[in-house]
JSON list of C-alpha atoms in Angstrom, two decimals:
[
{"chain": "A", "resi": 271, "resn": "GLU", "atom": "CA", "xyz": [-17.00, 6.30, -10.00]},
{"chain": "A", "resi": 272, "resn": "ALA", "atom": "CA", "xyz": [-13.62, 8.08, -10.02]},
{"chain": "A", "resi": 273, "resn": "GLY", "atom": "CA", "xyz": [-10.90, 6.47, -7.97]},
{"chain": "A", "resi": 274, "resn": "VAL", "atom": "CA", "xyz": [-8.22, 8.07, -5.87]},
{"chain": "A", "resi": 275, "resn": "THR", "atom": "CA", "xyz": [-6.15, 10.44, -7.95]},
{"chain": "A", "resi": 276, "resn": "GLN", "atom": "CA", "xyz": [-2.72, 11.83, -7.25]},
{"chain": "A", "resi": 277, "resn": "PHE", "atom": "CA", "xyz": [-0.78, 14.66, -8.78]},
{"chain": "A", "resi": 278, "resn": "PRO", "atom": "CA", "xyz": [1.83, 14.83, -10.09]},
{"chain": "A", "resi": 279, "resn": "SER", "atom": "CA", "xyz": [2.60, 11.32, -11.26]},
{"chain": "A", "resi": 280, "resn": "HIS", "atom": "CA", "xyz": [6.31, 12.09, -11.28]},
{"chain": "A", "resi": 281, "resn": "SER", "atom": "CA", "xyz": [8.38, 14.83, -9.73]},
{"chain": "A", "resi": 282, "resn": "VAL", "atom": "CA", "xyz": [12.10, 15.39, -10.05]},
{"chain": "A", "resi": 283, "resn": "ILE", "atom": "CA", "xyz": [13.58, 18.06, -7.80]},
{"chain": "A", "resi": 284, "resn": "GLU", "atom": "CA", "xyz": [16.93, 19.03, -6.40]},
{"chain": "A", "resi": 285, "resn": "LYS", "atom": "CA", "xyz": [17.93, 18.60, -2.81]},
{"chain": "A", "resi": 286, "resn": "GLY", "atom": "CA", "xyz": [16.78, 21.56, -0.78]},
{"chain": "A", "resi": 287, "resn": "GLN", "atom": "CA", "xyz": [13.79, 22.35, -2.94]},
{"chain": "A", "resi": 288, "resn": "THR", "atom": "CA", "xyz": [10.16, 22.10, -1.92]},
{"chain": "A", "resi": 289, "resn": "VAL", "atom": "CA", "xyz": [7.62, 19.73, -3.41]},
{"chain": "A", "resi": 290, "resn": "THR", "atom": "CA", "xyz": [3.90, 19.46, -2.80]},
{"chain": "A", "resi": 291, "resn": "LEU", "atom": "CA", "xyz": [2.02, 16.28, -3.61]},
{"chain": "A", "resi": 292, "resn": "ARG", "atom": "CA", "xyz": [-1.72, 16.24, -3.93]},
{"chain": "A", "resi": 293, "resn": "CYS", "atom": "CA", "xyz": [-4.27, 13.52, -3.36]},
{"chain": "A", "resi": 294, "resn": "ASP", "atom": "CA", "xyz": [-7.95, 13.55, -4.23]},
{"chain": "A", "resi": 295, "resn": "PRO", "atom": "CA", "xyz": [-9.73, 10.73, -2.43]},
{"chain": "A", "resi": 296, "resn": "ILE", "atom": "CA", "xyz": [-12.86, 8.99, -3.58]},
{"chain": "A", "resi": 297, "resn": "SER", "atom": "CA", "xyz": [-15.77, 11.35, -3.07]},
{"chain": "A", "resi": 298, "resn": "GLY", "atom": "CA", "xyz": [-17.40, 10.85, 0.30]},
{"chain": "A", "resi": 299, "resn": "HIS", "atom": "CA", "xyz": [-14.52, 8.94, 1.87]},
{"chain": "A", "resi": 300, "resn": "ASP", "atom": "CA", "xyz": [-13.81, 10.33, 5.31]},
{"chain": "A", "resi": 301, "resn": "ASN", "atom": "CA", "xyz": [-10.55, 8.45, 5.79]},
{"chain": "A", "resi": 302, "resn": "LEU", "atom": "CA", "xyz": [-7.46, 9.46, 3.88]},
{"chain": "A", "resi": 303, "resn": "TYR", "atom": "CA", "xyz": [-4.05, 7.89, 4.28]},
{"chain": "A", "resi": 304, "resn": "TRP", "atom": "CA", "xyz": [-0.55, 8.58, 3.03]},
{"chain": "A", "resi": 305, "resn": "TYR", "atom": "CA", "xyz": [2.01, 5.81, 2.57]},
{"chain": "A", "resi": 306, "resn": "ARG", "atom": "CA", "xyz": [5.51, 5.77, 1.13]},
{"chain": "A", "resi": 307, "resn": "ARG", "atom": "CA", "xyz": [7.68, 3.16, -0.53]},
{"chain": "A", "resi": 308, "resn": "VAL", "atom": "CA", "xyz": [11.35, 3.98, -0.53]},
{"chain": "A", "resi": 309, "resn": "MET", "atom": "CA", "xyz": [13.59, 2.24, -3.08]},
{"chain": "A", "resi": 310, "resn": "GLY", "atom": "CA", "xyz": [12.31, -1.33, -3.06]},
{"chain": "A", "resi": 311, "resn": "LYS", "atom": "CA", "xyz": [11.62, -1.42, 0.65]},
{"chain": "A", "resi": 312, "resn": "GLU", "atom": "CA", "xyz": [8.28, -2.06, 2.24]},
{"chain": "A", "resi": 313, "resn": "ILE", "atom": "CA", "xyz": [5.42, 0.38, 1.94]},
{"chain": "A", "resi": 314, "resn": "LYS", "atom": "CA", "xyz": [5.19, 2.37, 5.14]},
{"chain": "A", "resi": 315, "resn": "PHE", "atom": "CA", "xyz": [2.32, 4.24, 6.70]},
{"chain": "A", "resi": 316, "resn": "LEU", "atom": "CA", "xyz": [2.83, 7.98, 7.07]},
{"chain": "A", "resi": 317, "resn": "LEU", "atom": "CA", "xyz": [-0.41, 9.40, 8.40]},
{"chain": "A", "resi": 318, "resn": "HIS", "atom": "CA", "xyz": [-4.17, 9.17, 8.58]},
{"chain": "A", "resi": 319, "resn": "PHE", "atom": "CA", "xyz": [-6.84, 11.82, 8.30]},
{"chain": "A", "resi": 320, "resn": "VAL", "atom": "CA", "xyz": [-10.44, 11.51, 9.35]},
{"chain": "A", "resi": 321, "resn": "LYS", "atom": "CA", "xyz": [-12.11, 14.29, 7.45]},
{"chain": "A", "resi": 322, "resn": "GLU", "atom": "CA", "xyz": [-9.90, 17.31, 8.09]},
{"chain": "A", "resi": 323, "resn": "SER", "atom": "CA", "xyz": [-8.38, 16.04, 11.33]},
{"chain": "A", "resi": 324, "resn": "LYS", "atom": "CA", "xyz": [-5.07, 14.25, 11.63]},
{"chain": "A", "resi": 325, "resn": "GLN", "atom": "CA", "xyz": [-5.85, 11.04, 13.42]},
{"chain": "A", "resi": 326, "resn": "ASP", "atom": "CA", "xyz": [-2.37, 9.60, 13.43]},
{"chain": "A", "resi": 327, "resn": "GLU", "atom": "CA", "xyz": [0.82, 11.06, 12.02]},
{"chain": "A", "resi": 328, "resn": "SER", "atom": "CA", "xyz": [3.16, 8.69, 13.78]},
{"chain": "A", "resi": 329, "resn": "GLY", "atom": "CA", "xyz": [4.69, 7.55, 10.50]},
{"chain": "A", "resi": 330, "resn": "MET", "atom": "CA", "xyz": [5.82, 10.97, 9.35]},
{"chain": "A", "resi": 331, "resn": "PRO", "atom": "CA", "xyz": [9.61, 10.79, 9.07]},
{"chain": "A", "resi": 332, "resn": "ASN", "atom": "CA", "xyz": [10.44, 14.25, 10.43]},
{"chain": "A", "resi": 333, "resn": "ASN", "atom": "CA", "xyz": [9.26, 17.84, 10.53]},
{"chain": "A", "resi": 334, "resn": "ARG", "atom": "CA", "xyz": [10.23, 18.42, 6.92]},
{"chain": "A", "resi": 335, "resn": "PHE", "atom": "CA", "xyz": [6.98, 16.71, 6.03]},
{"chain": "A", "resi": 336, "resn": "LEU", "atom": "CA", "xyz": [3.67, 18.55, 6.40]},
{"chain": "A", "resi": 337, "resn": "ALA", "atom": "CA", "xyz": [0.30, 17.13, 5.47]},
{"chain": "A", "resi": 338, "resn": "GLU", "atom": "CA", "xyz": [-2.95, 19.01, 5.29]},
{"chain": "A", "resi": 339, "resn": "ARG", "atom": "CA", "xyz": [-6.51, 18.23, 4.38]},
{"chain": "A", "resi": 340, "resn": "THR", "atom": "CA", "xyz": [-8.39, 21.47, 4.24]},
{"chain": "A", "resi": 341, "resn": "GLY", "atom": "CA", "xyz": [-12.14, 21.08, 4.32]},
{"chain": "A", "resi": 342, "resn": "GLY", "atom": "CA", "xyz": [-11.83, 17.34, 4.56]},
{"chain": "A", "resi": 343, "resn": "THR", "atom": "CA", "xyz": [-11.60, 16.85, 0.82]},
{"chain": "A", "resi": 344, "resn": "TYR", "atom": "CA", "xyz": [-8.26, 16.69, -0.97]},
{"chain": "A", "resi": 345, "resn": "SER", "atom": "CA", "xyz": [-4.98, 16.44, 0.87]},
{"chain": "A", "resi": 346, "resn": "THR", "atom": "CA", "xyz": [-1.50, 17.79, 0.24]},
{"chain": "A", "resi": 347, "resn": "LEU", "atom": "CA", "xyz": [1.82, 16.48, 1.43]},
{"chain": "A", "resi": 348, "resn": "LYS", "atom": "CA", "xyz": [4.62, 19.01, 1.38]},
{"chain": "A", "resi": 349, "resn": "VAL", "atom": "CA", "xyz": [8.28, 18.15, 1.72]},
{"chain": "A", "resi": 350, "resn": "GLN", "atom": "CA", "xyz": [10.42, 21.15, 2.61]},
{"chain": "A", "resi": 351, "resn": "PRO", "atom": "CA", "xyz": [13.36, 21.05, 2.17]},
{"chain": "A", "resi": 352, "resn": "ALA", "atom": "CA", "xyz": [13.63, 17.79, 0.27]},
{"chain": "A", "resi": 353, "resn": "GLU", "atom": "CA", "xyz": [16.54, 15.44, 0.97]},
{"chain": "A", "resi": 354, "resn": "LEU", "atom": "CA", "xyz": [17.96, 12.59, -1.11]},
{"chain": "A", "resi": 355, "resn": "GLU", "atom": "CA", "xyz": [16.45, 9.94, 1.17]},
{"chain": "A", "resi": 356, "resn": "ASP", "atom": "CA", "xyz": [12.95, 11.31, 0.49]},
{"chain": "A", "resi": 357, "resn": "SER", "atom": "CA", "xyz": [13.01, 9.73, -2.97]},
{"chain": "A", "resi": 358, "resn": "GLY", "atom": "CA", "xyz": [10.38, 7.07, -3.41]},
{"chain": "A", "resi": 359, "resn": "VAL", "atom": "CA", "xyz": [6.78, 6.51, -4.34]},
{"chain": "A", "resi": 360, "resn": "TYR", "atom": "CA", "xyz": [4.16, 8.26, -2.25]},
{"chain": "A", "resi": 361, "resn": "PHE", "atom": "CA", "xyz": [0.78, 6.59, -2.19]},
{"chain": "A", "resi": 362, "resn": "CYS", "atom": "CA", "xyz": [-2.49, 8.02, -1.06]},
{"chain": "A", "resi": 363, "resn": "ALA", "atom": "CA", "xyz": [-5.46, 5.89, -0.10]},
{"chain": "A", "resi": 364, "resn": "SER", "atom": "CA", "xyz": [-8.97, 6.50, 1.09]},
{"chain": "A", "resi": 365, "resn": "SER", "atom": "CA", "xyz": [-11.73, 4.52, 2.70]},
{"chain": "A", "resi": 366, "resn": "PRO", "atom": "CA", "xyz": [-15.27, 5.21, 3.79]},
{"chain": "A", "resi": 367, "resn": "ALA", "atom": "CA", "xyz": [-16.40, 5.75, 7.34]},
{"chain": "A", "resi": 368, "resn": "GLY", "atom": "CA", "xyz": [-17.96, 2.83, 9.15]},
{"chain": "A", "resi": 369, "resn": "GLY", "atom": "CA", "xyz": [-15.71, 1.64, 11.91]},
{"chain": "A", "resi": 370, "resn": "ALA", "atom": "CA", "xyz": [-12.93, -0.89, 11.59]},
{"chain": "A", "resi": 371, "resn": "LEU", "atom": "CA", "xyz": [-14.86, -2.97, 9.08]},
{"chain": "A", "resi": 372, "resn": "GLY", "atom": "CA", "xyz": [-15.50, -0.03, 6.84]},
{"chain": "A", "resi": 373, "resn": "ARG", "atom": "CA", "xyz": [-11.86, 0.89, 6.92]},
{"chain": "A", "resi": 374, "resn": "SER", "atom": "CA", "xyz": [-10.67, -2.59, 6.05]},
{"chain": "A", "resi": 375, "resn": "GLU", "atom": "CA", "xyz": [-10.34, -1.98, 2.35]},
{"chain": "A", "resi": 376, "resn": "GLN", "atom": "CA", "xyz": [-8.34, 1.04, 1.42]},
{"chain": "A", "resi": 377, "resn": "PHE", "atom": "CA", "xyz": [-8.48, 2.28, -2.15]},
{"chain": "A", "resi": 378, "resn": "PHE", "atom": "CA", "xyz": [-5.12, 3.41, -3.41]},
{"chain": "A", "resi": 379, "resn": "GLY", "atom": "CA", "xyz": [-4.14, 6.01, -5.93]},
{"chain": "A", "resi": 380, "resn": "PRO", "atom": "CA", "xyz": [-1.46, 5.46, -8.59]},
{"chain": "A", "resi": 381, "resn": "GLY", "atom": "CA", "xyz": [1.21, 7.12, -6.48]},
{"chain": "A", "resi": 382, "resn": "THR", "atom": "CA", "xyz": [3.61, 9.98, -7.05]},
{"chain": "A", "resi": 383, "resn": "ARG", "atom": "CA", "xyz": [7.16, 9.01, -7.86]},
{"chain": "A", "resi": 384, "resn": "LEU", "atom": "CA", "xyz": [9.46, 11.56, -6.24]},
{"chain": "A", "resi": 385, "resn": "THR", "atom": "CA", "xyz": [13.10, 11.76, -7.22]},
{"chain": "A", "resi": 386, "resn": "VAL", "atom": "CA", "xyz": [15.39, 14.06, -5.26]},
{"chain": "A", "resi": 387, "resn": "LEU", "atom": "CA", "xyz": [18.73, 14.74, -6.95]},
{"chain": "B", "resi": 718, "resn": "SER", "atom": "CA", "xyz": [8.83, -2.45, 11.93]},
{"chain": "B", "resi": 719, "resn": "GLN", "atom": "CA", "xyz": [8.03, -4.68, 9.03]},
{"chain": "B", "resi": 720, "resn": "GLN", "atom": "CA", "xyz": [4.88, -6.66, 9.72]},
{"chain": "B", "resi": 721, "resn": "GLY", "atom": "CA", "xyz": [4.65, -8.76, 6.59]},
{"chain": "B", "resi": 722, "resn": "GLU", "atom": "CA", "xyz": [7.57, -10.36, 4.84]},
{"chain": "B", "resi": 723, "resn": "GLU", "atom": "CA", "xyz": [7.08, -11.92, 1.44]},
{"chain": "B", "resi": 724, "resn": "ASP", "atom": "CA", "xyz": [8.95, -14.87, 0.07]},
{"chain": "B", "resi": 725, "resn": "PRO", "atom": "CA", "xyz": [10.35, -15.14, -2.56]},
{"chain": "B", "resi": 726, "resn": "GLN", "atom": "CA", "xyz": [11.43, -11.60, -3.40]},
{"chain": "B", "resi": 727, "resn": "ALA", "atom": "CA", "xyz": [11.16, -12.34, -7.10]},
{"chain": "B", "resi": 728, "resn": "LEU", "atom": "CA", "xyz": [9.54, -15.02, -9.19]},
{"chain": "B", "resi": 729, "resn": "SER", "atom": "CA", "xyz": [9.71, -15.67, -12.93]},
{"chain": "B", "resi": 730, "resn": "ILE", "atom": "CA", "xyz": [7.29, -18.13, -14.48]},
{"chain": "B", "resi": 731, "resn": "GLN", "atom": "CA", "xyz": [5.96, -19.16, -17.87]},
{"chain": "B", "resi": 732, "resn": "GLU", "atom": "CA", "xyz": [2.48, -18.12, -18.91]},
{"chain": "B", "resi": 733, "resn": "GLY", "atom": "CA", "xyz": [0.00, -20.75, -17.83]},
{"chain": "B", "resi": 734, "resn": "GLU", "atom": "CA", "xyz": [2.02, -21.87, -14.83]},
{"chain": "B", "resi": 735, "resn": "ASN", "atom": "CA", "xyz": [1.02, -21.27, -11.24]},
{"chain": "B", "resi": 736, "resn": "ALA", "atom": "CA", "xyz": [2.73, -18.75, -9.00]},
{"chain": "B", "resi": 737, "resn": "THR", "atom": "CA", "xyz": [2.94, -19.14, -5.25]},
{"chain": "B", "resi": 738, "resn": "MET", "atom": "CA", "xyz": [4.22, -16.59, -2.82]},
{"chain": "B", "resi": 739, "resn": "ASN", "atom": "CA", "xyz": [4.32, -16.59, 0.93]},
{"chain": "B", "resi": 740, "resn": "CYS", "atom": "CA", "xyz": [4.00, -14.00, 3.63]},
{"chain": "B", "resi": 741, "resn": "SER", "atom": "CA", "xyz": [4.91, -14.11, 7.30]},
{"chain": "B", "resi": 742, "resn": "TYR", "atom": "CA", "xyz": [3.82, -11.64, 9.92]},
{"chain": "B", "resi": 743, "resn": "LYS", "atom": "CA", "xyz": [4.70, -10.97, 13.50]},
{"chain": "B", "resi": 744, "resn": "THR", "atom": "CA", "xyz": [1.73, -9.87, 15.56]},
{"chain": "B", "resi": 745, "resn": "SER", "atom": "CA", "xyz": [-1.81, -11.14, 15.98]},
{"chain": "B", "resi": 746, "resn": "ILE", "atom": "CA", "xyz": [-4.19, -10.02, 13.27]},
{"chain": "B", "resi": 747, "resn": "ASN", "atom": "CA", "xyz": [-7.88, -9.58, 12.54]},
{"chain": "B", "resi": 748, "resn": "ASN", "atom": "CA", "xyz": [-7.34, -10.05, 8.84]},
{"chain": "B", "resi": 749, "resn": "LEU", "atom": "CA", "xyz": [-4.64, -10.21, 6.21]},
{"chain": "B", "resi": 750, "resn": "GLN", "atom": "CA", "xyz": [-4.86, -8.65, 2.79]},
{"chain": "B", "resi": 751, "resn": "TRP", "atom": "CA", "xyz": [-3.06, -9.05, -0.49]},
{"chain": "B", "resi": 752, "resn": "TYR", "atom": "CA", "xyz": [-2.44, -6.19, -2.89]},
{"chain": "B", "resi": 753, "resn": "ARG", "atom": "CA", "xyz": [-1.01, -5.99, -6.38]},
{"chain": "B", "resi": 754, "resn": "GLN", "atom": "CA", "xyz": [0.92, -3.16, -7.96]},
{"chain": "B", "resi": 755, "resn": "ASN", "atom": "CA", "xyz": [1.39, -3.07, -11.70]},
{"chain": "B", "resi": 756, "resn": "SER", "atom": "CA", "xyz": [4.20, -0.92, -13.00]},
{"chain": "B", "resi": 757, "resn": "GLY", "atom": "CA", "xyz": [3.25, 2.75, -12.84]},
{"chain": "B", "resi": 758, "resn": "ARG", "atom": "CA", "xyz": [-0.08, 2.05, -11.23]},
{"chain": "B", "resi": 759, "resn": "GLY", "atom": "CA", "xyz": [-1.43, 2.15, -7.72]},
{"chain": "B", "resi": 760, "resn": "LEU", "atom": "CA", "xyz": [-2.02, -0.67, -5.33]},
{"chain": "B", "resi": 761, "resn": "VAL", "atom": "CA", "xyz": [-5.04, -2.77, -6.12]},
{"chain": "B", "resi": 762, "resn": "HIS", "atom": "CA", "xyz": [-6.76, -4.71, -3.37]},
{"chain": "B", "resi": 763, "resn": "LEU", "atom": "CA", "xyz": [-6.96, -8.38, -4.34]},
{"chain": "B", "resi": 764, "resn": "ILE", "atom": "CA", "xyz": [-8.37, -10.30, -1.44]},
{"chain": "B", "resi": 765, "resn": "LEU", "atom": "CA", "xyz": [-8.91, -10.17, 2.30]},
{"chain": "B", "resi": 766, "resn": "ILE", "atom": "CA", "xyz": [-8.86, -13.19, 4.54]},
{"chain": "B", "resi": 767, "resn": "ARG", "atom": "CA", "xyz": [-10.08, -12.98, 8.12]},
{"chain": "B", "resi": 768, "resn": "SER", "atom": "CA", "xyz": [-8.28, -14.55, 11.02]},
{"chain": "B", "resi": 769, "resn": "ASN", "atom": "CA", "xyz": [-10.98, -17.21, 11.44]},
{"chain": "B", "resi": 770, "resn": "GLU", "atom": "CA", "xyz": [-10.71, -18.30, 7.81]},
{"chain": "B", "resi": 771, "resn": "ARG", "atom": "CA", "xyz": [-8.19, -20.80, 6.53]},
{"chain": "B", "resi": 772, "resn": "GLU", "atom": "CA", "xyz": [-8.65, -20.48, 2.81]},
{"chain": "B", "resi": 773, "resn": "LYS", "atom": "CA", "xyz": [-10.32, -18.12, 0.40]},
{"chain": "B", "resi": 774, "resn": "HIS", "atom": "CA", "xyz": [-10.76, -18.05, -3.36]},
{"chain": "B", "resi": 775, "resn": "SER", "atom": "CA", "xyz": [-11.33, -15.23, -5.78]},
{"chain": "B", "resi": 776, "resn": "GLY", "atom": "CA", "xyz": [-11.19, -16.11, -9.45]},
{"chain": "B", "resi": 777, "resn": "ARG", "atom": "CA", "xyz": [-7.70, -17.46, -10.15]},
{"chain": "B", "resi": 778, "resn": "LEU", "atom": "CA", "xyz": [-6.48, -16.43, -6.72]},
{"chain": "B", "resi": 779, "resn": "ARG", "atom": "CA", "xyz": [-6.30, -18.69, -3.72]},
{"chain": "B", "resi": 780, "resn": "VAL", "atom": "CA", "xyz": [-5.19, -17.43, -0.34]},
{"chain": "B", "resi": 781, "resn": "THR", "atom": "CA", "xyz": [-4.45, -19.51, 2.72]},
{"chain": "B", "resi": 782, "resn": "LEU", "atom": "CA", "xyz": [-3.90, -18.36, 6.25]},
{"chain": "B", "resi": 783, "resn": "ASP", "atom": "CA", "xyz": [-2.23, -20.23, 9.08]},
{"chain": "B", "resi": 784, "resn": "THR", "atom": "CA", "xyz": [-2.51, -18.14, 12.22]},
{"chain": "B", "resi": 785, "resn": "SER", "atom": "CA", "xyz": [-0.56, -20.69, 14.27]},
{"chain": "B", "resi": 786, "resn": "LYS", "atom": "CA", "xyz": [2.44, -20.15, 12.01]},
{"chain": "B", "resi": 787, "resn": "LYS", "atom": "CA", "xyz": [1.62, -16.50, 11.34]},
{"chain": "B", "resi": 788, "resn": "SER", "atom": "CA", "xyz": [1.85, -17.08, 7.64]},
{"chain": "B", "resi": 789, "resn": "SER", "atom": "CA", "xyz": [-0.22, -16.73, 4.49]},
{"chain": "B", "resi": 790, "resn": "SER", "atom": "CA", "xyz": [0.21, -17.80, 0.91]},
{"chain": "B", "resi": 791, "resn": "LEU", "atom": "CA", "xyz": [-1.12, -16.43, -2.36]},
{"chain": "B", "resi": 792, "resn": "LEU", "atom": "CA", "xyz": [-1.51, -18.76, -5.32]},
{"chain": "B", "resi": 793, "resn": "ILE", "atom": "CA", "xyz": [-2.20, -17.45, -8.79]},
{"chain": "B", "resi": 794, "resn": "THR", "atom": "CA", "xyz": [-3.31, -20.22, -11.09]},
{"chain": "B", "resi": 795, "resn": "ALA", "atom": "CA", "xyz": [-2.93, -20.30, -14.87]},
{"chain": "B", "resi": 796, "resn": "SER", "atom": "CA", "xyz": [-0.87, -17.13, -14.88]},
{"chain": "B", "resi": 797, "resn": "ARG", "atom": "CA", "xyz": [-1.15, -14.54, -17.63]},
{"chain": "B", "resi": 798, "resn": "ALA", "atom": "CA", "xyz": [1.18, -11.82, -18.83]},
{"chain": "B", "resi": 799, "resn": "ALA", "atom": "CA", "xyz": [-1.10, -9.29, -17.16]},
{"chain": "B", "resi": 800, "resn": "ASP", "atom": "CA", "xyz": [-0.31, -10.87, -13.80]},
{"chain": "B", "resi": 801, "resn": "THR", "atom": "CA", "xyz": [3.20, -9.43, -14.04]},
{"chain": "B", "resi": 802, "resn": "ALA", "atom": "CA", "xyz": [3.32, -7.15, -11.00]},
{"chain": "B", "resi": 803, "resn": "SER", "atom": "CA", "xyz": [4.51, -6.79, -7.44]},
{"chain": "B", "resi": 804, "resn": "TYR", "atom": "CA", "xyz": [2.40, -8.49, -4.82]},
{"chain": "B", "resi": 805, "resn": "PHE", "atom": "CA", "xyz": [2.21, -7.37, -1.22]},
{"chain": "B", "resi": 806, "resn": "CYS", "atom": "CA", "xyz": [0.66, -8.83, 1.84]},
{"chain": "B", "resi": 807, "resn": "ALA", "atom": "CA", "xyz": [-0.56, -6.40, 4.45]},
{"chain": "B", "resi": 808, "resn": "THR", "atom": "CA", "xyz": [-1.96, -6.60, 7.92]},
{"chain": "B", "resi": 809, "resn": "LEU", "atom": "CA", "xyz": [-4.37, -4.10, 9.32]},
{"chain": "B", "resi": 810, "resn": "ASN", "atom": "CA", "xyz": [-3.93, -2.68, 12.79]},
{"chain": "B", "resi": 811, "resn": "ASP", "atom": "CA", "xyz": [-7.10, -0.66, 13.28]},
{"chain": "B", "resi": 812, "resn": "TYR", "atom": "CA", "xyz": [-6.65, 1.69, 10.32]},
{"chain": "B", "resi": 813, "resn": "LYS", "atom": "CA", "xyz": [-2.95, 1.26, 9.56]},
{"chain": "B", "resi": 814, "resn": "LEU", "atom": "CA", "xyz": [-1.84, -1.14, 6.87]},
{"chain": "B", "resi": 815, "resn": "SER", "atom": "CA", "xyz": [1.58, -2.68, 7.41]},
{"chain": "B", "resi": 816, "resn": "PHE", "atom": "CA", "xyz": [3.13, -4.05, 4.23]},
{"chain": "B", "resi": 817, "resn": "GLY", "atom": "CA", "xyz": [5.98, -6.35, 3.44]},
{"chain": "B", "resi": 818, "resn": "ALA", "atom": "CA", "xyz": [8.61, -5.63, 0.82]},
{"chain": "B", "resi": 819, "resn": "GLY", "atom": "CA", "xyz": [6.66, -7.55, -1.80]},
{"chain": "B", "resi": 820, "resn": "THR", "atom": "CA", "xyz": [7.21, -10.31, -4.33]},
{"chain": "B", "resi": 821, "resn": "THR", "atom": "CA", "xyz": [7.90, -9.27, -7.90]},
{"chain": "B", "resi": 822, "resn": "VAL", "atom": "CA", "xyz": [6.29, -11.71, -10.31]},
{"chain": "B", "resi": 823, "resn": "THR", "atom": "CA", "xyz": [7.24, -11.82, -13.98]},
{"chain": "B", "resi": 824, "resn": "VAL", "atom": "CA", "xyz": [5.12, -13.91, -16.30]},
{"chain": "B", "resi": 825, "resn": "ARG", "atom": "CA", "xyz": [6.92, -14.80, -19.53]},
{"chain": "B", "resi": 826, "resn": "ALA", "atom": "CA", "xyz": [4.89, -15.25, -22.71]}
]
């Protein structure tokens, strides 16, 4: 069974540019999450999708970040325009439906390392 | 806010030795989880311990939980080079995982 995949693995862009990160969750997983780790700090929750609906986007830093999950399959996270402090590793995770117990284990992708110069 | 805080921040041990790291958290929990991240790879779920459990084993891993002190420990026995990674504790609030900054473990051959 394929795990969570993320693309690209690395992205280097200049301040002011736009970058779009993609996440493909495990097939059949209704829940999809985005997290971010900035420069050695703790990994922080960004948002949570249930199928195509945003369940919680309280962790999104500001309106330069836009996440979508069209059709409830893959998700994209766009940063526009990118700033220096957006550099970090962006993780995507997914979990099956099934209430709190089913969501307990989240399966993470390898992450996208974003560097903003 | 940071829910889990790991201690120490970094640990260097010889292959075959045991590695112990600790985690403290702030709010009440239903369970606590430990994850590992190898360089360039994603987070791998290691073990979950529920709030009514005090100790749990999985292979060479041993996790303890003390809810009165709001702390947990992860012990890796007979460490191997492949155990070199960052280890994170995380608490789950409904669907949101809250992670600490992690402990970086280096196992020397």
